[in-house]
Each structure stands twice: as C-alpha cells, then as structure tokens.
mmCIF file of C-alpha atoms in Angstrom:
data_model
loop_
_atom_site.group_PDB
_atom_site.id
_atom_site.type_symbol
_atom_site.label_atom_id
_atom_site.label_comp_id
_atom_site.label_asym_id
_atom_site.label_seq_id
_atom_site.Cartn_x
_atom_site.Cartn_y
_atom_site.Cartn_z
ATOM 1 C CA UNK N 164 -8.567 -82.767 -52.033
ATOM 2 C CA UNK N 165 -7.298 -82.955 -48.475
ATOM 3 C CA UNK N 166 -3.920 -81.305 -48.181
ATOM 4 C CA UNK N 167 -1.547 -81.093 -45.265
ATOM 5 C CA UNK N 168 -1.046 -77.696 -43.633
ATOM 6 C CA UNK N 169 2.257 -77.128 -45.387
ATOM 7 C CA UNK N 170 0.863 -78.008 -48.808
ATOM 8 C CA UNK N 171 -2.196 -75.945 -48.139
ATOM 9 C CA UNK N 172 -0.070 -72.903 -47.440
ATOM 10 C CA UNK N 173 2.065 -73.505 -50.526
ATOM 11 C CA UNK N 174 -0.973 -73.851 -52.790
ATOM 12 C CA UNK N 175 -2.565 -70.793 -51.249
ATOM 13 C CA UNK N 176 0.604 -68.865 -52.009
ATOM 14 C CA UNK N 177 0.008 -69.813 -55.657
ATOM 15 C CA UNK N 178 -3.564 -68.457 -55.410
ATOM 16 C CA UNK N 179 -5.042 -71.923 -55.819
ATOM 17 C CA UNK N 180 -8.810 -71.560 -55.384
ATOM 18 C CA UNK N 181 -9.328 -75.120 -54.115
ATOM 19 C CA UNK N 182 -6.631 -74.714 -51.493
ATOM 20 C CA UNK N 183 -8.084 -71.392 -50.401
ATOM 21 C CA UNK N 184 -11.498 -73.000 -50.117
ATOM 22 C CA UNK N 185 -10.087 -75.807 -47.961
ATOM 23 C CA UNK N 186 -8.288 -73.355 -45.711
ATOM 24 C CA UNK N 187 -11.506 -71.402 -45.302
ATOM 25 C CA UNK N 188 -13.578 -74.490 -44.483
ATOM 26 C CA UNK N 189 -11.052 -75.720 -41.929
ATOM 27 C CA UNK N 190 -10.774 -72.439 -40.033
ATOM 28 C CA UNK N 191 -14.021 -70.530 -40.447
ATOM 29 C CA UNK N 192 -15.638 -72.034 -37.344
ATOM 30 C CA UNK N 193 -12.689 -71.134 -35.138
ATOM 31 C CA UNK N 194 -12.525 -67.606 -36.524
ATOM 32 C CA UNK N 195 -16.259 -67.043 -36.016
ATOM 33 C CA UNK N 196 -16.052 -68.355 -32.447
ATOM 34 C CA UNK N 197 -13.150 -66.052 -31.746
ATOM 35 C CA UNK N 198 -15.053 -63.062 -33.120
ATOM 36 C CA UNK N 199 -18.051 -64.078 -31.046
ATOM 37 C CA UNK N 200 -16.041 -63.557 -27.858
ATOM 38 C CA UNK N 201 -14.965 -60.053 -28.820
ATOM 39 C CA UNK N 202 -18.009 -58.728 -30.660
ATOM 40 C CA UNK N 203 -21.729 -58.724 -30.040
ATOM 41 C CA UNK N 204 -23.191 -57.907 -33.417
ATOM 42 C CA UNK N 205 -23.683 -60.767 -35.901
ATOM 43 C CA UNK N 206 -23.017 -58.486 -38.888
ATOM 44 C CA UNK N 207 -19.779 -57.284 -37.298
ATOM 45 C CA UNK N 208 -18.745 -60.895 -36.711
ATOM 46 C CA UNK N 209 -19.356 -61.740 -40.375
ATOM 47 C CA UNK N 210 -17.494 -58.635 -41.556
ATOM 48 C CA UNK N 211 -14.488 -59.352 -39.361
ATOM 49 C CA UNK N 212 -14.361 -62.973 -40.488
ATOM 50 C CA UNK N 213 -14.482 -61.853 -44.100
ATOM 51 C CA UNK N 214 -11.719 -59.276 -43.588
ATOM 52 C CA UNK N 215 -9.629 -61.870 -41.786
ATOM 53 C CA UNK N 216 -9.679 -64.303 -44.690
ATOM 54 C CA UNK N 217 -9.188 -61.570 -47.272
ATOM 55 C CA UNK N 218 -6.150 -60.328 -45.402
ATOM 56 C CA UNK N 219 -4.871 -63.858 -44.925
ATOM 57 C CA UNK N 220 -5.067 -64.635 -48.633
ATOM 58 C CA UNK N 221 -3.385 -61.346 -49.493
ATOM 59 C CA UNK N 222 -0.584 -61.755 -46.956
ATOM 60 C CA UNK N 223 -0.045 -65.494 -47.103
ATOM 61 C CA UNK N 224 3.048 -64.990 -49.262
ATOM 62 C CA UNK N 225 4.750 -63.483 -46.187
ATOM 63 C CA UNK N 226 3.703 -66.354 -43.904
ATOM 64 C CA UNK N 227 6.282 -69.017 -43.097
ATOM 65 C CA UNK N 228 5.060 -72.235 -41.568
ATOM 66 C CA UNK N 229 6.847 -73.100 -38.318
ATOM 67 C CA UNK N 230 5.121 -76.338 -37.463
ATOM 68 C CA UNK N 231 1.706 -77.833 -36.934
ATOM 69 C CA UNK N 232 -0.782 -75.281 -35.664
ATOM 70 C CA UNK N 233 1.172 -72.210 -36.740
ATOM 71 C CA UNK N 234 -1.320 -71.478 -39.536
ATOM 72 C CA UNK N 235 -4.192 -71.547 -37.074
ATOM 73 C CA UNK N 236 -2.295 -69.287 -34.661
ATOM 74 C CA UNK N 237 -1.485 -66.890 -37.524
ATOM 75 C CA UNK N 238 -5.106 -66.737 -38.661
ATOM 76 C CA UNK N 239 -6.327 -66.224 -35.107
ATOM 77 C CA UNK N 240 -3.826 -63.423 -34.626
ATOM 78 C CA UNK N 241 -5.131 -61.683 -37.729
ATOM 79 C CA UNK N 242 -8.702 -62.117 -36.459
ATOM 80 C CA UNK N 243 -7.800 -60.735 -33.014
ATOM 81 C CA UNK N 244 -6.154 -57.700 -34.602
ATOM 82 C CA UNK N 245 -9.176 -57.141 -36.815
ATOM 83 C CA UNK N 246 -11.502 -57.364 -33.792
ATOM 84 C CA UNK N 247 -9.389 -54.905 -31.807
ATOM 85 C CA UNK N 248 -9.216 -52.536 -34.761
ATOM 86 C CA UNK N 249 -12.972 -52.728 -35.112
ATOM 87 C CA UNK N 250 -13.494 -52.036 -31.408
ATOM 88 C CA UNK N 251 -11.083 -49.087 -31.522
ATOM 89 C CA UNK N 252 -12.657 -47.720 -34.698
ATOM 90 C CA UNK N 253 -16.090 -47.733 -33.111
ATOM 91 C CA UNK N 254 -14.615 -46.047 -30.009
ATOM 92 C CA UNK N 255 -16.198 -48.565 -27.709
ATOM 93 C CA UNK N 256 -12.867 -49.674 -26.336
ATOM 94 C CA UNK N 257 -12.285 -48.000 -23.018
ATOM 95 C CA UNK N 258 -10.246 -49.460 -20.273
ATOM 96 C CA UNK N 259 -12.382 -49.311 -17.187
ATOM 97 C CA UNK N 260 -9.484 -48.628 -14.832
ATOM 98 C CA UNK N 261 -6.276 -47.283 -16.219
ATOM 99 C CA UNK N 262 -4.496 -46.349 -13.015
ATOM 100 C CA UNK N 263 -1.862 -48.751 -11.895
ATOM 101 C CA UNK N 264 -2.636 -48.167 -8.237
ATOM 102 C CA UNK N 265 -5.876 -50.044 -8.703
ATOM 103 C CA UNK N 266 -3.880 -53.128 -9.525
ATOM 104 C CA UNK N 267 -1.878 -52.774 -6.333
ATOM 105 C CA UNK N 268 -5.145 -52.543 -4.375
ATOM 106 C CA UNK N 269 -6.318 -55.679 -6.095
ATOM 107 C CA UNK N 270 -3.095 -57.404 -5.158
ATOM 108 C CA UNK N 271 -3.923 -56.629 -1.559
ATOM 109 C CA UNK N 272 -7.307 -58.279 -1.954
ATOM 110 C CA UNK N 273 -6.262 -61.480 -3.672
ATOM 111 C CA UNK N 274 -3.240 -62.644 -5.580
ATOM 112 C CA UNK N 275 -3.419 -63.766 -9.180
ATOM 113 C CA UNK N 276 -1.283 -66.740 -8.230
ATOM 114 C CA UNK N 277 -3.825 -67.792 -5.687
ATOM 115 C CA UNK N 278 -7.102 -67.572 -7.542
ATOM 116 C CA UNK N 279 -10.296 -68.458 -5.882
ATOM 117 C CA UNK N 280 -11.911 -71.517 -7.434
ATOM 118 C CA UNK N 281 -14.855 -70.643 -9.630
ATOM 119 C CA UNK N 282 -17.732 -73.076 -9.500
ATOM 120 C CA UNK N 283 -18.401 -75.033 -12.661
ATOM 121 C CA UNK N 284 -20.666 -73.273 -15.111
ATOM 122 C CA UNK N 285 -21.839 -74.101 -18.559
ATOM 123 C CA UNK N 286 -19.798 -72.494 -21.286
ATOM 124 C CA UNK N 287 -22.876 -70.768 -22.631
ATOM 125 C CA UNK N 288 -23.415 -69.062 -19.259
ATOM 126 C CA UNK N 289 -19.762 -68.061 -19.077
ATOM 127 C CA UNK N 290 -19.851 -66.575 -22.572
ATOM 128 C CA UNK N 291 -23.027 -64.630 -21.819
ATOM 129 C CA UNK N 292 -21.409 -63.166 -18.685
ATOM 130 C CA UNK N 293 -18.169 -62.382 -20.545
ATOM 131 C CA UNK N 294 -20.139 -60.490 -23.160
ATOM 132 C CA UNK N 295 -21.703 -58.409 -20.393
ATOM 133 C CA UNK N 296 -18.301 -57.195 -19.225
ATOM 134 C CA UNK N 297 -17.046 -53.743 -20.180
ATOM 135 C CA UNK N 298 -14.915 -53.684 -23.317
ATOM 136 C CA UNK N 299 -11.633 -53.235 -21.484
ATOM 137 C CA UNK N 300 -12.248 -56.081 -19.073
ATOM 138 C CA UNK N 301 -13.624 -58.363 -21.764
ATOM 139 C CA UNK N 302 -10.718 -57.766 -24.118
ATOM 140 C CA UNK N 303 -8.049 -58.435 -21.530
ATOM 141 C CA UNK N 304 -9.887 -61.501 -20.215
ATOM 142 C CA UNK N 305 -10.329 -62.894 -23.720
ATOM 143 C CA UNK N 306 -6.704 -62.322 -24.610
ATOM 144 C CA UNK N 307 -5.412 -63.815 -21.375
ATOM 145 C CA UNK N 308 -7.794 -66.728 -20.749
ATOM 146 C CA UNK N 309 -8.869 -67.914 -24.197
ATOM 147 C CA UNK N 310 -6.122 -66.660 -26.497
ATOM 148 C CA UNK N 311 -3.402 -67.547 -24.001
ATOM 149 C CA UNK N 312 -1.502 -64.326 -24.240
ATOM 150 C CA UNK N 313 0.855 -63.176 -21.515
ATOM 151 C CA UNK N 314 0.479 -59.822 -19.820
ATOM 152 C CA UNK N 315 3.486 -58.471 -21.698
ATOM 153 C CA UNK N 316 1.872 -59.328 -25.021
ATOM 154 C CA UNK N 317 -1.473 -57.917 -23.945
ATOM 155 C CA UNK N 318 0.164 -54.690 -22.810
ATOM 156 C CA UNK N 319 1.994 -54.400 -26.121
ATOM 157 C CA UNK N 320 -1.075 -55.249 -28.202
ATOM 158 C CA UNK N 321 -3.393 -52.832 -26.430
ATOM 159 C CA UNK N 322 -0.781 -50.144 -25.816
ATOM 160 C CA UNK N 323 -1.189 -50.232 -22.056
ATOM 161 C CA UNK N 324 1.199 -50.824 -19.186
ATOM 162 C CA UNK N 325 1.857 -54.237 -17.712
ATOM 163 C CA UNK N 326 0.251 -53.337 -14.403
ATOM 164 C CA UNK N 327 -2.834 -51.991 -16.122
ATOM 165 C CA UNK N 328 -3.232 -55.290 -17.950
ATOM 166 C CA UNK N 329 -2.952 -57.166 -14.664
ATOM 167 C CA UNK N 330 -5.382 -54.805 -13.007
ATOM 168 C CA UNK N 331 -7.886 -55.215 -15.818
ATOM 169 C CA UNK N 332 -7.721 -58.990 -15.640
ATOM 170 C CA UNK N 333 -8.090 -59.016 -11.874
ATOM 171 C CA UNK N 334 -11.130 -56.788 -11.956
ATOM 172 C CA UNK N 335 -12.608 -58.688 -14.910
ATOM 173 C CA UNK N 336 -12.392 -61.921 -12.935
ATOM 174 C CA UNK N 337 -14.072 -60.310 -9.946
ATOM 175 C CA UNK N 338 -16.909 -58.947 -12.015
ATOM 176 C CA UNK N 339 -17.311 -62.189 -13.967
ATOM 177 C CA UNK N 340 -17.575 -64.149 -10.746
ATOM 178 C CA UNK N 341 -20.243 -61.766 -9.486
ATOM 179 C CA UNK N 342 -22.169 -62.090 -12.726
ATOM 180 C CA UNK N 343 -21.934 -65.871 -12.720
ATOM 181 C CA UNK N 344 -23.085 -66.046 -9.108
ATOM 182 C CA UNK N 345 -26.021 -63.826 -9.935
ATOM 183 C CA UNK N 346 -27.169 -66.364 -12.550
ATOM 184 C CA UNK N 347 -27.460 -69.119 -9.945
ATOM 185 C CA UNK I 225 0.431 -69.644 -13.300
ATOM 186 C CA UNK I 226 -2.891 -69.982 -15.031
ATOM 187 C CA UNK I 227 -6.143 -70.481 -13.258
ATOM 188 C CA UNK I 228 -7.672 -73.966 -13.304
ATOM 189 C CA UNK I 229 -11.011 -72.600 -14.327
ATOM 190 C CA UNK I 230 -9.285 -70.819 -17.220
ATOM 191 C CA UNK I 231 -7.953 -74.128 -18.487
ATOM 192 C CA UNK I 232 -11.373 -75.706 -18.066
ATOM 193 C CA UNK I 233 -13.108 -72.889 -19.972
ATOM 194 C CA UNK I 234 -10.533 -73.049 -22.724
ATOM 195 C CA UNK I 235 -11.037 -76.762 -23.244
ATOM 196 C CA UNK I 236 -14.793 -76.323 -23.285
ATOM 197 C CA UNK I 237 -14.423 -73.474 -25.706
ATOM 198 C CA UNK I 238 -12.339 -75.484 -28.097
ATOM 199 C CA UNK I 239 -14.831 -78.340 -28.023
ATOM 200 C CA UNK I 240 -17.857 -76.089 -28.523
ATOM 201 C CA UNK I 241 -19.432 -75.396 -31.890
ATOM 202 C CA UNK I 242 -21.074 -72.339 -33.254
ATOM 203 C CA UNK I 243 -24.572 -73.785 -33.036
ATOM 204 C CA UNK I 244 -24.086 -74.106 -29.259
ATOM 205 C CA UNK I 245 -24.172 -70.314 -29.063
ATOM 206 C CA UNK I 246 -27.175 -69.881 -31.360
ATOM 207 C CA UNK I 247 -25.039 -68.137 -33.947
ATOM 208 C CA UNK I 248 -26.196 -69.058 -37.415
ATOM 209 C CA UNK I 249 -24.002 -67.665 -40.144
ATOM 210 C CA UNK I 250 -24.228 -68.716 -43.770
ATOM 211 C CA UNK I 251 -20.610 -69.673 -44.324
ATOM 212 C CA UNK I 252 -21.190 -70.421 -48.000
ATOM 213 C CA UNK I 253 -22.466 -66.912 -48.588
ATOM 214 C CA UNK I 254 -19.513 -65.556 -46.645
ATOM 215 C CA UNK I 255 -17.148 -67.562 -48.853
ATOM 216 C CA UNK I 256 -18.758 -66.053 -51.946
ATOM 217 C CA UNK I 257 -18.139 -62.592 -50.475
ATOM 218 C CA UNK I 258 -14.502 -63.432 -49.802
ATOM 219 C CA UNK I 259 -14.035 -64.867 -53.297
ATOM 220 C CA UNK I 260 -15.464 -61.830 -55.057
ATOM 221 C CA UNK I 261 -14.913 -58.939 -52.719
ATOM 222 C CA UNK I 262 -14.856 -56.269 -55.435
ATOM 223 C CA UNK I 263 -18.119 -57.344 -57.043
ATOM 224 C CA UNK I 264 -20.050 -58.073 -53.897
ATOM 225 C CA UNK I 265 -18.899 -55.152 -51.797
ATOM 226 C CA UNK I 266 -21.533 -52.504 -51.697
ATOM 227 C CA UNK I 267 -21.046 -48.856 -50.968
ATOM 228 C CA UNK I 268 -22.776 -47.914 -47.757
ATOM 229 C CA UNK I 269 -25.470 -45.293 -47.899
ATOM 230 C CA UNK I 270 -23.480 -42.923 -45.707
ATOM 231 C CA UNK I 271 -20.606 -42.895 -48.171
ATOM 232 C CA UNK I 272 -22.968 -42.573 -51.080
ATOM 233 C CA UNK I 273 -24.605 -39.579 -49.451
ATOM 234 C CA UNK I 274 -21.242 -38.037 -48.684
ATOM 235 C CA UNK I 275 -20.082 -38.534 -52.276
ATOM 236 C CA UNK I 276 -23.319 -37.053 -53.611
ATOM 237 C CA UNK I 277 -22.935 -34.020 -51.344
ATOM 238 C CA UNK I 278 -19.354 -33.518 -52.488
ATOM 239 C CA UNK I 279 -20.369 -33.783 -56.152
ATOM 240 C CA UNK I 280 -23.214 -31.339 -55.663
ATOM 241 C CA UNK I 281 -20.891 -28.901 -53.939
ATOM 242 C CA UNK I 282 -18.328 -29.153 -56.720
ATOM 243 C CA UNK I 283 -20.992 -28.624 -59.394
ATOM 244 C CA UNK I 284 -22.394 -25.636 -57.546
ATOM 245 C CA UNK I 285 -18.947 -24.079 -57.188
ATOM 246 C CA UNK I 286 -18.198 -24.679 -60.860
ATOM 247 C CA UNK I 287 -21.531 -23.179 -61.930
ATOM 248 C CA UNK I 288 -21.071 -20.090 -59.795
ATOM 249 C CA UNK I 289 -17.543 -19.613 -61.113
ATOM 250 C CA UNK I 290 -18.773 -19.840 -64.705
ATOM 251 C CA UNK I 291 -21.585 -17.387 -63.985
ATOM 252 C CA UNK I 292 -19.106 -14.949 -62.470
ATOM 253 C CA UNK I 293 -16.866 -15.251 -65.508
ATOM 254 C CA UNK I 294 -19.762 -14.608 -67.874
ATOM 255 C CA UNK I 295 -20.775 -11.519 -65.934
ATOM 256 C CA UNK I 296 -17.217 -10.271 -66.027
ATOM 257 C CA UNK I 297 -17.065 -10.757 -69.812
ATOM 258 C CA UNK I 298 -20.365 -8.906 -70.256
ATOM 259 C CA UNK I 299 -19.126 -6.015 -68.146
ATOM 260 C CA UNK I 300 -15.906 -5.864 -70.158
ATOM 261 C CA UNK I 301 -17.874 -5.900 -73.410
ATOM 262 C CA UNK I 302 -20.087 -3.102 -72.182
ATOM 263 C CA UNK I 303 -17.044 -1.074 -71.190
ATOM 264 C CA UNK I 304 -15.369 -1.513 -74.594
ATOM 265 C CA UNK I 305 -16.377 1.068 -77.299
ATOM 266 C CA UNK I 306 -18.631 -0.246 -80.037
ATOM 267 C CA UNK I 307 -18.110 0.174 -83.815
ATOM 268 C CA UNK I 308 -19.970 3.507 -83.840
ATOM 269 C CA UNK I 309 -17.891 4.809 -81.002
ATOM 270 C CA UNK I 310 -14.803 3.695 -82.843
ATOM 271 C CA UNK I 311 -15.856 5.709 -85.897
ATOM 272 C CA UNK I 312 -16.348 8.786 -83.764
ATOM 273 C CA UNK I 313 -12.993 8.281 -82.172
ATOM 274 C CA UNK I 314 -11.361 7.848 -85.571
ATOM 275 C CA UNK I 315 -12.781 11.195 -86.744
ATOM 276 C CA UNK I 316 -11.109 13.059 -83.904
ATOM 277 C CA UNK I 317 -7.590 14.038 -84.939
ATOM 278 C CA UNK I 318 -4.934 12.785 -82.699
ATOM 279 C CA UNK I 319 -3.013 15.389 -80.782
ATOM 280 C CA UNK I 320 0.515 15.837 -82.077
ATOM 281 C CA UNK I 321 3.016 14.284 -79.787
ATOM 282 C CA UNK I 322 5.751 16.442 -78.560
ATOM 283 C CA UNK I 323 9.157 14.995 -78.860
ATOM 284 C CA UNK I 324 11.825 15.836 -76.413
ATOM 285 C CA UNK I 325 15.137 16.958 -77.876
ATOM 286 C CA UNK I 326 16.930 14.014 -76.264
ATOM 287 C CA UNK I 327 14.495 11.514 -77.773
ATOM 288 C CA UNK I 328 14.658 12.886 -81.314
ATOM 289 C CA UNK I 329 17.633 11.247 -82.968
ATOM 290 C CA UNK I 330 16.991 12.216 -86.572
ATOM 291 C CA UNK I 331 16.332 15.942 -86.507
ATOM 292 C CA UNK I 332 18.089 18.774 -84.723
ATOM 293 C CA UNK I 333 17.321 19.294 -81.088
ATOM 294 C CA UNK I 334 14.455 21.750 -80.826
ATOM 295 C CA UNK I 335 12.893 23.162 -77.679
ATOM 296 C CA UNK I 336 9.671 21.491 -76.682
ATOM 297 C CA UNK I 337 7.705 24.658 -76.355
ATOM 298 C CA UNK I 338 8.558 25.765 -79.890
ATOM 299 C CA UNK I 339 6.765 22.807 -81.399
ATOM 300 C CA UNK I 340 3.409 24.275 -80.466
ATOM 301 C CA UNK I 341 1.750 26.992 -82.485
ATOM 302 C CA UNK I 342 0.621 29.107 -79.549
ATOM 303 C CA UNK I 343 2.570 32.253 -78.646
ATOM 304 C CA UNK I 344 5.296 31.466 -76.238
ATOM 305 C CA UNK I 345 7.717 33.141 -73.953
ATOM 306 C CA UNK I 346 8.337 36.823 -74.611
ATOM 307 C CA UNK I 347 11.877 37.903 -75.201
ATOM 308 C CA UNK I 348 11.991 39.888 -71.981
ATOM 309 C CA UNK I 349 11.483 36.772 -69.827
ATOM 310 C CA UNK I 350 14.078 34.656 -71.519
ATOM 311 C CA UNK I 351 16.707 35.184 -68.929
ATOM 312 C CA UNK I 352 17.006 31.704 -67.587
ATOM 313 C CA UNK I 353 17.035 29.969 -70.961
ATOM 314 C CA UNK I 354 20.310 30.089 -72.780
ATOM 315 C CA UNK I 355 18.851 29.057 -76.105
ATOM 316 C CA UNK I 356 17.646 31.803 -78.386
ATOM 317 C CA UNK I 357 14.008 31.451 -79.250
ATOM 318 C CA UNK I 358 11.986 32.856 -82.061
ATOM 319 C CA UNK I 359 9.761 35.837 -81.206
ATOM 320 C CA UNK I 360 6.130 35.063 -80.435
ATOM 321 C CA UNK I 361 3.799 34.981 -83.365
ATOM 322 C CA UNK I 362 1.425 37.860 -83.560
ATOM 323 C CA UNK I 363 -2.302 37.243 -83.611
ATOM 324 C CA UNK I 364 -4.049 37.763 -86.916
ATOM 325 C CA UNK I 365 -5.745 41.103 -87.109
ATOM 326 C CA UNK I 366 -9.242 39.694 -87.763
ATOM 327 C CA UNK I 367 -9.058 37.268 -84.936
ATOM 328 C CA UNK I 368 -7.660 39.864 -82.550
ATOM 329 C CA UNK I 369 -10.483 42.235 -83.424
ATOM 330 C CA UNK I 370 -13.151 39.601 -82.851
ATOM 331 C CA UNK I 371 -11.964 38.453 -79.474
ATOM 332 C CA UNK I 372 -12.718 40.123 -76.201
ATOM 333 C CA UNK I 373 -9.949 41.930 -74.329
ATOM 334 C CA UNK I 374 -10.176 39.518 -71.434
ATOM 335 C CA UNK I 375 -9.808 36.597 -73.804
ATOM 336 C CA UNK I 376 -6.889 38.284 -75.418
ATOM 337 C CA UNK I 377 -5.287 38.758 -72.063
ATOM 338 C CA UNK I 378 -5.726 35.078 -71.244
ATOM 339 C CA UNK I 379 -4.475 33.966 -74.602
ATOM 340 C CA UNK I 380 -1.514 36.286 -74.505
ATOM 341 C CA UNK I 381 -0.444 35.232 -71.060
ATOM 342 C CA UNK I 382 3.111 34.170 -71.613
ATOM 343 C CA UNK I 383 3.974 30.602 -70.717
ATOM 344 C CA UNK I 384 7.175 30.834 -68.832
ATOM 345 C CA UNK I 385 9.417 27.824 -68.479
ATOM 346 C CA UNK I 386 9.044 26.207 -65.091
ATOM 347 C CA UNK I 387 12.648 26.659 -64.022
ATOM 348 C CA UNK I 388 12.446 30.386 -64.899
ATOM 349 C CA UNK I 389 9.282 30.831 -62.885
ATOM 350 C CA UNK I 390 10.724 29.057 -59.921
ATOM 351 C CA UNK I 391 13.812 31.187 -60.104
ATOM 352 C CA UNK I 392 11.849 34.411 -60.206
ATOM 353 C CA UNK I 393 9.375 33.544 -57.433
ATOM 354 C CA UNK I 394 11.659 31.801 -55.023
ATOM 355 C CA UNK I 395 15.081 33.342 -54.796
ATOM 356 C CA UNK I 396 17.659 30.992 -53.462
ATOM 357 C CA UNK I 397 18.154 31.762 -49.817
ATOM 358 C CA UNK I 398 20.602 29.990 -47.653
ATOM 359 C CA UNK I 399 18.648 28.037 -45.054
ATOM 360 C CA UNK I 400 19.060 29.457 -41.646
ATOM 361 C CA UNK I 401 19.858 27.053 -38.874
ATOM 362 C CA UNK I 402 18.026 27.599 -35.638
ATOM 363 C CA UNK I 403 19.113 25.915 -32.472
ATOM 364 C CA UNK I 404 16.770 24.875 -29.725
ATOM 365 C CA UNK I 405 18.683 27.031 -27.292
ATOM 366 C CA UNK I 406 17.967 30.075 -29.423
ATOM 367 C CA UNK I 407 14.269 29.300 -29.365
ATOM 368 C CA UNK I 408 14.281 28.988 -25.593
ATOM 369 C CA UNK I 409 16.012 32.293 -25.311
ATOM 370 C CA UNK I 410 13.706 34.012 -27.752
ATOM 371 C CA UNK I 411 10.429 32.850 -26.234
ATOM 372 C CA UNK I 412 10.538 34.996 -23.055
ATOM 373 C CA UNK I 413 11.488 37.968 -25.143
ATOM 374 C CA UNK I 414 8.535 37.403 -27.395
ATOM 375 C CA UNK I 415 6.263 37.075 -24.420
ATOM 376 C CA UNK I 416 7.375 40.395 -23.098
ATOM 377 C CA UNK I 417 4.861 42.955 -24.106
ATOM 378 C CA UNK I 418 5.521 46.558 -24.259
ATOM 379 C CA UNK I 419 3.549 48.933 -22.070
ATOM 380 C CA UNK I 420 1.932 50.327 -25.109
ATOM 381 C CA UNK I 421 0.705 46.935 -26.231
ATOM 382 C CA UNK I 422 -0.573 46.118 -22.754
ATOM 383 C CA UNK I 423 -2.474 49.373 -22.615
ATOM 384 C CA UNK I 424 -3.856 48.736 -26.052
ATOM 385 C CA UNK I 425 -4.942 45.253 -25.076
ATOM 386 C CA UNK I 426 -6.682 46.605 -22.009
ATOM 387 C CA UNK I 427 -8.375 49.194 -24.095
ATOM 388 C CA UNK I 428 -9.578 46.659 -26.617
ATOM 389 C CA UNK I 429 -10.702 43.974 -24.148
ATOM 390 C CA UNK I 430 -10.971 45.377 -20.645
ATOM 391 C CA UNK I 431 -13.235 42.604 -19.297
ATOM 392 C CA UNK I 432 -10.767 39.882 -20.103
ATOM 393 C CA UNK I 433 -8.087 41.697 -18.135
ATOM 394 C CA UNK I 434 -10.470 42.143 -15.240
ATOM 395 C CA UNK I 435 -11.307 38.482 -15.270
ATOM 396 C CA UNK I 436 -7.658 37.539 -15.395
ATOM 397 C CA UNK I 437 -7.056 39.826 -12.465
ATOM 398 C CA UNK I 438 -9.958 38.380 -10.506
ATOM 399 C CA UNK I 439 -8.776 34.825 -11.110
ATOM 400 C CA UNK I 440 -5.311 35.795 -9.922
ATOM 401 C CA UNK I 441 -6.795 37.182 -6.741
ATOM 402 C CA UNK I 442 -8.947 34.137 -6.234
ATOM 403 C CA UNK I 443 -6.084 31.742 -6.716
ATOM 404 C CA UNK I 444 -4.034 33.681 -4.235
ATOM 405 C CA UNK I 445 -6.867 33.573 -1.708
ATOM 406 C CA UNK I 446 -7.287 29.828 -1.948
#
C-alpha cells in the first residue's frame, strides 16, 4: 500500500495500522537525523523518536494538511519540541551568552549579512564539530541553519530575546569555524 | 540573507543517511515500542525504588498508628474498673442527692439543709433566714456519753448558712474613696515622727542613727 500524503493522514486519523506503519517508515530516518543534531546519546535519540511518533499518532486528528511537505514539517516540529523539552528537562540547556550587548560587539566584528566563506568540509566533520558546541550555541545553530527557522521563531521557541538569538548564532558560527579549522 | 555554506550544509544533510553517521538504530524494534507503548514501557529502577520507599513509609506509619491505638485501648481498659471492683462499688450505698427547692416540682419547697440528718443551725443564729426551721435534733444519750467532749464540740458546731456568716463577719461598710491628692498630703504627715518616737528609735538602735549621721556628714563633705 503506497498512499499519498493526504490519504495517509486521513487513514492515520482513523487509526489505520498500515497507514501508521507507512508514515513511520517514510519519516523515521528524517526524525532520527534531526534528533542526532540535537542529542548525543543514542538511547535519548531513540526515546525522542518514539515519543515523537506516539505524539503524532495521538494528535494527528488535530493536524490539517496544507500541501505537500506539511506533514514532514509538522513531524519535524514535534521532534524539535521533544528534543528541546528533553534538553531543558536534563538542565543541560544553558545559553552561553545571554547579554544582548555581546551581540552588538559581534556586529562590530562581522555582520551576519556579510558572512565569511567557510571552506568546504565533509558533513560528517561538520556534524562532529556542531556536536562539540555548547548547548545554547548548538540549538540556535541547528534551528537557524538546518531547520530554517528565523530569529523571531527561535526567540519565541527558546524564550529568549531576538538579539540574544542573533548573538548566539554569531558566536556559534565563530566557534564552529575555529573547530573546523582545528580539524585541518 | 542566509549563508551560502548554510545552504550547502543543508543540502548535504538532506542527502545524507543515518549510516553515514555510524548511527545504527533498530527501527523495527522502535516501531514495536511505538505500537505497544503500554506493554513495552518499563518502569525505571529509580521510580521503582521511589515507589517502594513510599510504600514502606506508608506501611510503617500505618503500623505505628495501629500500635498506638492498641496501647491506648489497653490503657483505657486498665483504667476501667473490673467486675470485682464493680461489685464493691455496688455495695457502697449511694449518697442521697439533695434537691434544691427550685428544682423539686412535686413536693413542697424545703430548705436544703433540712434534708440532712445532722444537727443544723441553732435557733439563736437564725436571724438572716426568714424561714422557720425545726429545732436541732438532740444527740442520743448513749451516743453522747460514749463520745469525747472534743468530738461532741466538733459535731455540735452549728452549720450556719453562708449568707448569715458573711453578714456577721463582714458588716457592710460603704467604700471610702481616696484621692491621690489626699495620699500625697498624708505621706509627709506620716513621715513626721514625734520627738518621743525619735528618742525611742535612738534608744533602740543607736548605731543606726550614728551611721546615718556619719553618712550625712560624709555626703556634705564630698
């Protein structure tokens, strides 16, 4: 059975086991990859993936499809929230610099609109360096670069100010570049 | 504006697979967990330990409470008179209850003191009471002869009504009002000692007067 996204959602709303299985098979890789960026522990990654699908199947009745890719975006949003909740629960989430003046200092150094080109690295190297970043930096970088969130959304999601989000991203980039250069 | 490297990383990320990151997760097993979350979910040891501790605490509290209750019951049982004690108590005649004239609805109003058999107020002391009372019963001759005079005196001590006694001991005197000004005026007068008293005081305790004199002199000197 290979259903379209709309049919898949409709069958899942009727608690169809085959449809749920298909949804799981189509999205489990993406969800695990997403969790891999936020979390280090394999067990945590498995747990978060499990919670994500459980929550998705429980809440799918409230989901309304808005076009192709909206189901994926919805599932990824649930996974991101679960990851952030997990990080907060374990009290490992600490923004490295919370003062907004730091962002202004960064602006003096280099503008976000004029980023320095980063030499090409293998994705594996990039991921390893991202996972070495402090939680605050890593979270903001993940949300901005890979999950394509805007600073307003990041600020709202993490409960921080807009300037703090910008500051975190700027410093995360700096540190990531240093880490990548150190691998050469 | 997004960074070019960001776009590049994102594209690479989308194209990558889990095995590229050496992450091996049994997705089938994970699906089984998702399908049957209630059956598969295990209680962590921490929670189990916490629950066990709570249960133990509750049991301990319950046990101690029960023990306390049992002790209390035993103490109450020990305090209560047994069947033998009850028999002894039953043999003792109950003291006749005196009924006040106001409480007795059936019979005529009788004075409380008259209900007792002991000799009561002599006729000479019945000033305060308006009601006429019967004269005190005389002691039987045999009993009077056998008892000591002191005992007789005690037994024959008339029991006077309380209001009568109060009236005889404390005559009603109008309370005298004393003002503070009067006290201030009276104090110097009281302090004034007559020459006779001063001489007497000196005679009784001459050293004290000498000492007082010497202190006066000393204080004047310094």
